[in-house]
Every structure is written in C-alpha cells, then in structure tokens.
Short mmCIF file of C-alpha atoms and ligand atoms in Angstrom, two decimals:
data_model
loop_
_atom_site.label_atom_id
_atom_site.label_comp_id
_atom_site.label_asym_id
_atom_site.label_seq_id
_atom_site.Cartn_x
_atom_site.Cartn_y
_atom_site.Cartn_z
CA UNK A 288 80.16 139.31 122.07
CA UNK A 289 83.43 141.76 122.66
CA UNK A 290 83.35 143.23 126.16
CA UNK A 291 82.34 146.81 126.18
CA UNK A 292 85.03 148.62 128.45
CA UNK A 293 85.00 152.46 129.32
CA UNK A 294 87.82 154.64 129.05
CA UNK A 295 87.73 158.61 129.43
CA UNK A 296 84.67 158.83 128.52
CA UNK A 297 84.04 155.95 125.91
CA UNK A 298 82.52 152.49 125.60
CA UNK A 299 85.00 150.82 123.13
CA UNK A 300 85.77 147.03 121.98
CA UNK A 301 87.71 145.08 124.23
CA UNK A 302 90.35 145.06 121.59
CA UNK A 303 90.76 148.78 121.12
CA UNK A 304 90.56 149.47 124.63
CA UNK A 305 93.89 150.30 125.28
CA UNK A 306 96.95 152.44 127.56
CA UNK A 307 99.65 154.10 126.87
CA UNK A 308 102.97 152.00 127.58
CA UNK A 309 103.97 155.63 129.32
CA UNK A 310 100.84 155.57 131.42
CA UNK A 311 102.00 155.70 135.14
CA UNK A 312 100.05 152.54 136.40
CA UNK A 313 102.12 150.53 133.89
CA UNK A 314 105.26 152.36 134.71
CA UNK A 315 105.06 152.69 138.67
CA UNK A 316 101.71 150.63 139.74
CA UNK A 317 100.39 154.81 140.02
CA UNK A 318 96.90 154.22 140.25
CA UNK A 319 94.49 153.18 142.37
CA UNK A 320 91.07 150.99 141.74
CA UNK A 321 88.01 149.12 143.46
CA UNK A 322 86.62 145.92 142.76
CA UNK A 323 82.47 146.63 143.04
CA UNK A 324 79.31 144.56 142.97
CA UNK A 325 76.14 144.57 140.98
CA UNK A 326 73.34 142.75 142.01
CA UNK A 327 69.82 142.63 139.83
CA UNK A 328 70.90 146.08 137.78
CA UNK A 329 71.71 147.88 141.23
CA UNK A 330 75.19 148.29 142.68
CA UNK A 331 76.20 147.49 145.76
CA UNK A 332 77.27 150.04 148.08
CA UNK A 333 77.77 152.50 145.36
CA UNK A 334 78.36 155.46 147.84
CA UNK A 335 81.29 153.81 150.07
CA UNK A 336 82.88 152.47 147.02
CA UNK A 337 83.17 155.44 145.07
CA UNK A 338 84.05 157.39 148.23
CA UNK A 339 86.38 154.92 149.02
CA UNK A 340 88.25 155.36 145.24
CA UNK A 341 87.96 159.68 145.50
CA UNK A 342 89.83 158.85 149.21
CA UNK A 343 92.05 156.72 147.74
CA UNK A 344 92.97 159.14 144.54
CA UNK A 345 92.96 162.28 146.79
CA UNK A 346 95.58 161.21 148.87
CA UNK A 347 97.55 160.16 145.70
CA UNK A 348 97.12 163.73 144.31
CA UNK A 349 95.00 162.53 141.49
CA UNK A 350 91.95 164.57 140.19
CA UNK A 351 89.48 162.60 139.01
CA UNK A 352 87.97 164.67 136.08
CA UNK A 353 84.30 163.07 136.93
CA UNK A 354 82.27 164.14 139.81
CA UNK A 355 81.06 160.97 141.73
CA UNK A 356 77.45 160.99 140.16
CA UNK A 357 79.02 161.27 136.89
CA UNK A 358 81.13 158.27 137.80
CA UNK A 359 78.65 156.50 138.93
CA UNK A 360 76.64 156.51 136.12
CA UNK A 361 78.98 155.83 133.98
CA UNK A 362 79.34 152.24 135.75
CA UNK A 363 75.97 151.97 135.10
CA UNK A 364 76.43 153.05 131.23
CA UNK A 365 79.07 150.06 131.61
CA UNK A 366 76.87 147.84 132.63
CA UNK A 367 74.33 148.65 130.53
CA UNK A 368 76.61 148.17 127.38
CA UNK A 369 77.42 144.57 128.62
CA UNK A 370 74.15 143.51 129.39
CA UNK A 371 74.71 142.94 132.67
CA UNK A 372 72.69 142.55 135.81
CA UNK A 373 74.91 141.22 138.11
CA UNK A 374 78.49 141.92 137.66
CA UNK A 375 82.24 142.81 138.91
CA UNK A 376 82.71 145.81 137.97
CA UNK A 377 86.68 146.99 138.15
CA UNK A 378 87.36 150.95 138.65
CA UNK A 379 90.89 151.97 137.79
CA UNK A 380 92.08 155.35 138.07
CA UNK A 381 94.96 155.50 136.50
CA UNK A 382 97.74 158.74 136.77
CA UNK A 383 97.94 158.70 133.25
CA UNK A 384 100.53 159.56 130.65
CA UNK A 385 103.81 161.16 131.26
CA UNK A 386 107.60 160.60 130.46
CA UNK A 387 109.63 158.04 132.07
CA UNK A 388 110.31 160.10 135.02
CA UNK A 389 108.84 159.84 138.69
CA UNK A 390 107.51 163.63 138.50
CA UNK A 391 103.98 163.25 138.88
CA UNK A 392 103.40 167.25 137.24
CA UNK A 393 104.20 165.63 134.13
CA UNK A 394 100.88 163.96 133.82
CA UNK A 395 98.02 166.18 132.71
CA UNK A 396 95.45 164.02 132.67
CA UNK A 397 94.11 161.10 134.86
CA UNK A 398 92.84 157.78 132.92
CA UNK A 399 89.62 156.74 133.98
CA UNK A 400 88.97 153.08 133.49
CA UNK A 401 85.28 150.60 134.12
CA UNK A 402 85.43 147.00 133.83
CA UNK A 403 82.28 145.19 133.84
CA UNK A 404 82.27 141.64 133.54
CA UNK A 405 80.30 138.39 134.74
CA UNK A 406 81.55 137.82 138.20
CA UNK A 407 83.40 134.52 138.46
CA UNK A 408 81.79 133.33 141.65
CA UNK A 409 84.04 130.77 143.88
CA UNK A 410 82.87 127.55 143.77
CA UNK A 411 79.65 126.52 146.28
CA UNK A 412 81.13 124.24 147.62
CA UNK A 413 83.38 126.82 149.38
CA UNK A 414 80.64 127.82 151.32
CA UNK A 415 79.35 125.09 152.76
CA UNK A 416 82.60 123.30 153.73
CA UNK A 417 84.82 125.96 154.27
CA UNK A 418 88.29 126.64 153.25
CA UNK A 419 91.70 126.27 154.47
CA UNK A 420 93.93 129.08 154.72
CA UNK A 421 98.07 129.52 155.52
CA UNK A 422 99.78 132.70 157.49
CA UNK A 423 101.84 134.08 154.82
CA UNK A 424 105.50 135.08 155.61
CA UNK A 425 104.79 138.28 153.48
CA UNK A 426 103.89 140.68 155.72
CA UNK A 427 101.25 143.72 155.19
CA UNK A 428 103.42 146.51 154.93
CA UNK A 429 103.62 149.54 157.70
CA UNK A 430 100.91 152.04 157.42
CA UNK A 431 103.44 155.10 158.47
CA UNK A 432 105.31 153.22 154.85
CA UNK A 433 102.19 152.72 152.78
CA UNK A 434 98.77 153.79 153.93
CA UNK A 435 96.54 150.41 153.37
CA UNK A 436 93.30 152.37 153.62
CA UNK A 437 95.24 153.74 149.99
CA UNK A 438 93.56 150.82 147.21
CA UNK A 439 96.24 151.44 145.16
CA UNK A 440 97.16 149.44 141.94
CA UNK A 441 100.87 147.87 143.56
CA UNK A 442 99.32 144.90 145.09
CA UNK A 443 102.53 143.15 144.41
CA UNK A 444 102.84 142.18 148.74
CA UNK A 445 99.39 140.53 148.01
CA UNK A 446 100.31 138.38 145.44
CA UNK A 447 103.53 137.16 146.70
CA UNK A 448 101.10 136.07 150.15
CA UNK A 449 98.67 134.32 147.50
CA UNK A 450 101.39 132.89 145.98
CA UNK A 451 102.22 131.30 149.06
CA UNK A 452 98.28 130.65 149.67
CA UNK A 453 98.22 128.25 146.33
CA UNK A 454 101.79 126.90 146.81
CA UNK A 455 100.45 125.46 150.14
CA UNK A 456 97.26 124.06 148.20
CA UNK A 457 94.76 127.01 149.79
CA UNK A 458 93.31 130.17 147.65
CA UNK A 459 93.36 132.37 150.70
CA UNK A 460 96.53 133.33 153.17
CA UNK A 461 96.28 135.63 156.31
CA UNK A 462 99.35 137.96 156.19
CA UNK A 463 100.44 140.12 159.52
CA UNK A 464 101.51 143.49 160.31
CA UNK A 465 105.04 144.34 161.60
CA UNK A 466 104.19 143.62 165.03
CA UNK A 467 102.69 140.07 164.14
CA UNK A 468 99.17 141.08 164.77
CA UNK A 469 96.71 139.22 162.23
CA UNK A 470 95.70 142.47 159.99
CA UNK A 471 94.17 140.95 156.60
CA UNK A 472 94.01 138.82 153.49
CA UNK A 473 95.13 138.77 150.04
CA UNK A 474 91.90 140.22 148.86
CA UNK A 475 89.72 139.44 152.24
CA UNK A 476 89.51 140.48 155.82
CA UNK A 477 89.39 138.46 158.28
CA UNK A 478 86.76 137.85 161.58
CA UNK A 479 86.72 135.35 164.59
CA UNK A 480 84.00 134.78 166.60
CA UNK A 481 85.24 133.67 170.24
CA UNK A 482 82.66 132.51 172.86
CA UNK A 483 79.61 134.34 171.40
CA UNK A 484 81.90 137.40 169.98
CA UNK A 485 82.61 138.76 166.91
CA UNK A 486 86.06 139.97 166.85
CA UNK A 487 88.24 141.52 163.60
CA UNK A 488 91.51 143.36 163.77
CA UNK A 489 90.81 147.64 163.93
CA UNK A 490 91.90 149.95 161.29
CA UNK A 491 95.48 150.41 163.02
CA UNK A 492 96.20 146.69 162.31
CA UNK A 493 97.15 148.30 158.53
CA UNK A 494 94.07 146.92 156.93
CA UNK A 495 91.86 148.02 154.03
CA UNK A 496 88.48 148.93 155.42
CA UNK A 497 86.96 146.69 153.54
CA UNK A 498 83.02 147.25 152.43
CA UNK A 499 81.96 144.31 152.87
CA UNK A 500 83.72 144.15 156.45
CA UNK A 501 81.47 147.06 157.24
CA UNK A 502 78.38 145.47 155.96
CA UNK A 503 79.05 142.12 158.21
CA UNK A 504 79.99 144.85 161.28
CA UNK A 505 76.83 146.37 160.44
CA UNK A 506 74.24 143.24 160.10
CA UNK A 507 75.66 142.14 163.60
CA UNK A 508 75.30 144.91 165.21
CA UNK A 509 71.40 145.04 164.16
CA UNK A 510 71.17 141.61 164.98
CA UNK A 511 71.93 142.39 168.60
CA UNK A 512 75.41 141.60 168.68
CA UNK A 513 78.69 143.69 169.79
CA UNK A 514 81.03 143.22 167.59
CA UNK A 515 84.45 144.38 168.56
CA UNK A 516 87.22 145.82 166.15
CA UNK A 517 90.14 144.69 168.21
CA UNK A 518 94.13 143.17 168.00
CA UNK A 519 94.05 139.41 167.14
CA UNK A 520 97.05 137.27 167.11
CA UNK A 521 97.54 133.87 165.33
CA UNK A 522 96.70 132.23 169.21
CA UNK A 523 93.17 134.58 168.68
CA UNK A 524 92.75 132.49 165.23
CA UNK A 525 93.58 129.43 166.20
CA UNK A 526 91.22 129.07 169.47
CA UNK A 527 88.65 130.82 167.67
CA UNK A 528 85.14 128.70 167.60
CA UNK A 529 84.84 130.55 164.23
CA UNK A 530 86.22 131.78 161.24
CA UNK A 531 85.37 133.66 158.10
CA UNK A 532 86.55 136.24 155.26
CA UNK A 533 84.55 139.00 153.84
CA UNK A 534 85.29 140.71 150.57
CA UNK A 535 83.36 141.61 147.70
CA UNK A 536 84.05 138.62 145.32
CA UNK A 537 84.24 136.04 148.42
CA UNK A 538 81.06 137.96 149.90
CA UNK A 539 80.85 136.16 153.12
CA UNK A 540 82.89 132.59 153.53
CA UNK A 541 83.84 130.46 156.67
CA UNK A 542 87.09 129.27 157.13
CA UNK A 543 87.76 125.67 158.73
CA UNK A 544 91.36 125.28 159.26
CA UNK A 545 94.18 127.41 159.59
CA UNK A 546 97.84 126.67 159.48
CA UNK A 547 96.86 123.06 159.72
CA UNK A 548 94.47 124.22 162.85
CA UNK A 549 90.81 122.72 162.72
CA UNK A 550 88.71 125.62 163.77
CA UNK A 551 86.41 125.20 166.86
CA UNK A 552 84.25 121.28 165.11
CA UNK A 553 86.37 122.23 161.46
CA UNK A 554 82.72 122.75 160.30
CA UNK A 555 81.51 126.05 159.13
CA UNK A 556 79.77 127.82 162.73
CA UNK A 557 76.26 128.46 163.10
CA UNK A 558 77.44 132.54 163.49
CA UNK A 559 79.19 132.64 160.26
CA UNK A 560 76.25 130.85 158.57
CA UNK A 561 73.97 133.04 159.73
CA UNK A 562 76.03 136.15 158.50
CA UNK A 563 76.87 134.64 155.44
CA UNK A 564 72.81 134.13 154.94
CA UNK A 565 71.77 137.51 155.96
CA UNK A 566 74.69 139.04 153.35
CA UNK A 567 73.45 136.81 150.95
CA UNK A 568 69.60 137.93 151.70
CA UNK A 569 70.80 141.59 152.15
CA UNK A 570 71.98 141.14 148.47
CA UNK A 571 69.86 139.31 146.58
CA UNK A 572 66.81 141.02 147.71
N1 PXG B 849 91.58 143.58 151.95
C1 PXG B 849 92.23 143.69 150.79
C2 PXG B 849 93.71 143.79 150.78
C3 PXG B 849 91.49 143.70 149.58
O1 PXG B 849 92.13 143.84 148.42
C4 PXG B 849 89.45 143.46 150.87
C5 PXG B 849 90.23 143.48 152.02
C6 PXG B 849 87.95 143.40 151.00
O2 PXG B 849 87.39 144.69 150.74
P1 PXG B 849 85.91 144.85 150.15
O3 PXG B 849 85.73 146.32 150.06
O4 PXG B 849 85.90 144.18 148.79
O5 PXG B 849 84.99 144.20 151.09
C7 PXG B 849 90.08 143.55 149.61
C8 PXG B 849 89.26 143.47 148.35
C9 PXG B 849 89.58 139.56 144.21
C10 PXG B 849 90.07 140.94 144.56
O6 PXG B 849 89.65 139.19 143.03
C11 PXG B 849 89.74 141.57 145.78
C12 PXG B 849 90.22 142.86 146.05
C13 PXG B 849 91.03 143.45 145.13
C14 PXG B 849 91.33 142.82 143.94
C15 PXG B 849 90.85 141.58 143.64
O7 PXG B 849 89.15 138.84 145.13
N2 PXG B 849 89.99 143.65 147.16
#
C-alpha cells in the first residue's frame, strides 16, 4: 500500500506528494526538520520534539502556520493513515516557494511536511556487540557560524563525516569542534563513562541537544548517578571504560572501539547496558 504523506494540510499518495523545484529547501537546504519516535500509537517525547522544531524554525524566521497541538495531531493523523504503531516519523518545515533569489520575503508561505514510515531498526546485533566508530576529519562547524542547536535541513558536514564513517568500514564517525573537543555524531551524540562517571560533551561543544541525550541524562540521574555535561577530548574517548551513542533511530548503543582503540574489555559495559535496558523499558512500556 502507497505511503500516506502530509503536506499543508493533506494526506496524499506517495506519488503525488510533491515540492516545488522553487521551494527553498531544494534551492538553499532552507528548512529545518526532526526525526521522531512512535512507540505502541504514542509518540515519544512529543513536547521536546515539537518544541525543539518551533526553536529551530523561529530562529530561521519561519512561521509555522500550525500551532503545536495542531501539529501534533496531525502526526498522529499521519500515523493513523499509515497504520502505524510504531514508526519514524520525519517533520520538515520547509521555507517554501519563492524565486531563485536568497530574499527570504519572497516566500509567503511555509511547507509543512510528515513522514511516517516503519522505522528501519539497526541490526541487533549492534547492540549486543557494539560498534566501531572513526574521528572524522570533517569537523562540526562553529556555533558563532551555524547554531547546531538549529536542526536545519543542510546536513551536508554530516554526511561528508558518514561518508568517511562507511569508507573506513563503520556506520558511525565522531566529528570535533574547532578546538578539537569531541562534540557529536553524524546523527548521534556521544557519552563516556570513566571510573563510575557518566560524562558527554556540554551544549558549548556545538552539539544538537539531542532528545534522546536528555532522556539517558535523565534516567541516570534517577538512578542515582551524576552525570556530568563536560569537554571530552579524543584521550577522554579512548581511556574511557565505556562508550555509547544516543539518538532517536540508534536509541541507546555501545560503542567498542574507536579509531582502532578497544574500549575499556572491547565488550559492551555493564553501565551502557543498563541504560540501554532502562531506554528500552522506558519505551516499550
Ligand atoms: N546529533 C545530530 C547531529 C543529529 O542529527 C542527534 C544528535 C540525536 O538527537 P535525538 O534528538 O534524535 O536524540 C541527531 C539526530 C538518522 C538520523 O537516520 C538522525 C538525525 C537526523 C537525521 C537522520 O539516524 N538526528
């Protein structure tokens, strides 16, 4: 069956659901999305993401012509058209149409844009062994350039990183900030945990703030812990006794090796597993 997709308003054929070639994210990458769970008919986090994607447009200049409950139920009318129950939903707000020009005026009105499809999960196996990841030489770029926090549809940088991520046989790569502090991943961020501590980089690293990442900060925190948001350094990641990403297609997932690195045993750590468990019980409840 044809994948019902929403735009402005509509749930139309895959086929007919189509852009202008003079709409801005084509044009200029002018947009900005999220990538958003559902889990047994109920999303995920609905309030951070959709704040996150008003944030995100607001600082663009974009008005989105839906208030959030509107929006929100319209990923549920999404769903709902796709019989799904769990999904990956995809959010794109789009500037819309205009000329050729970089005048933003020139575009009346905003596209609004809901994906939701089966969620291609990564492979078990993943999980329980752990993966490998690379330092990309593709740096994150400088917040004072391009504001991270922004999820903006040019995610060029991050492809060129996961380009070098496959090229060196991984699906993952960590990529730095200017001052060679670890900051994120292609589509992931990144933790250690060091003697008994949780570390991951702070928001001034130039990261996304990533919902998941606050999810993980969260279940620690109630489990006792104090994690810390602070600097890390590839010396951090490579004497860390643990590894893992968070993200909301990867969910929770150790990492074993890095730069040709074993991590602490190069077995998935007892701290990570027990994350990953409590996300997984958090989500599936
Ligand atoms: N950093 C970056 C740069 C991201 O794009 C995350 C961190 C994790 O954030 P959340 O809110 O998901 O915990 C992301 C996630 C994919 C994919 O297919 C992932 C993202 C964007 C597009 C595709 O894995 N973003």
């Amino acid at each position: 069956m044809a994948l019902k997709v929403y735009i402005d308003g509509e749930l139309v054929d895959e086929e007919n659901a189509k852009i202008s070639v003079f709409d801005r994210c084509l044009l200029y990458g002018d947009g900005v999305f999220e990538g958003i769970r559902a889990y047994n008919g109920k999303i995920f986090k609905e309030q951070e993401h959709v704040d996150r994607l008003y944030d995100s447009a607001r600082v663009c200049l974009i008005d989105i012509p839906l208030t959030k409950e509107e929006f929100a139920r319209a990923m549920y009318d999404t769903m709902a058209a796709n019989n799904l129950e769990d999904a990956y939903i995809r959010a794109i707000i789009t500037r819309g149409k205009g000329d050729l020009g970089l005048d933003y005026r020139k575009c009346p009105k905003p596209s609004v844009i809901i994906i939701a499809a089966s969620i291609e999960l990564y492979p078990e196996e993943f999980y329980q062994k752990g993966l490998e990841v690379v330092t990309a030489s593709t740096q994150q770029i400088r917040s004072n350039v391009m504001e991270p926090r922004i999820k903006s549809c040019n995610y060029l940088k991050n492809i060129l990183a996961k380009m070098e991520a496959i090229r060196a046989g991984c699906i993952e790569a960590v990529m730095l900030n200017a001052k060679g502090e670890v900051a994120e991943c292609t589509g992931d961020n990144i933790f250690i945990v060091k003697d008994g501590v949780i570390k991951t980089p702070p928001p001034e690293a130039g990261i996304l703030l990533g919902v998941t990442r606050g999810v993980v900060l969260e279940l620690a925190r109630e489990a006792g812990m104090d994690p810390r948001e602070t600097p890390l350094t590839r010396f951090d990641l490579y004497c860390a006794d643990e590894c893992f990403l968070t993200g909301t297609a990867a969910e929770v997932i150790p990492v074993i090796n890095i730069d040709g690195r074993p991590i602490g045993d190069g077995k998935p750590g007892p701290i990570t597993l027990d994350l990953l468990e409590q996300f997984r019980r958090l989500t599936r409840a």
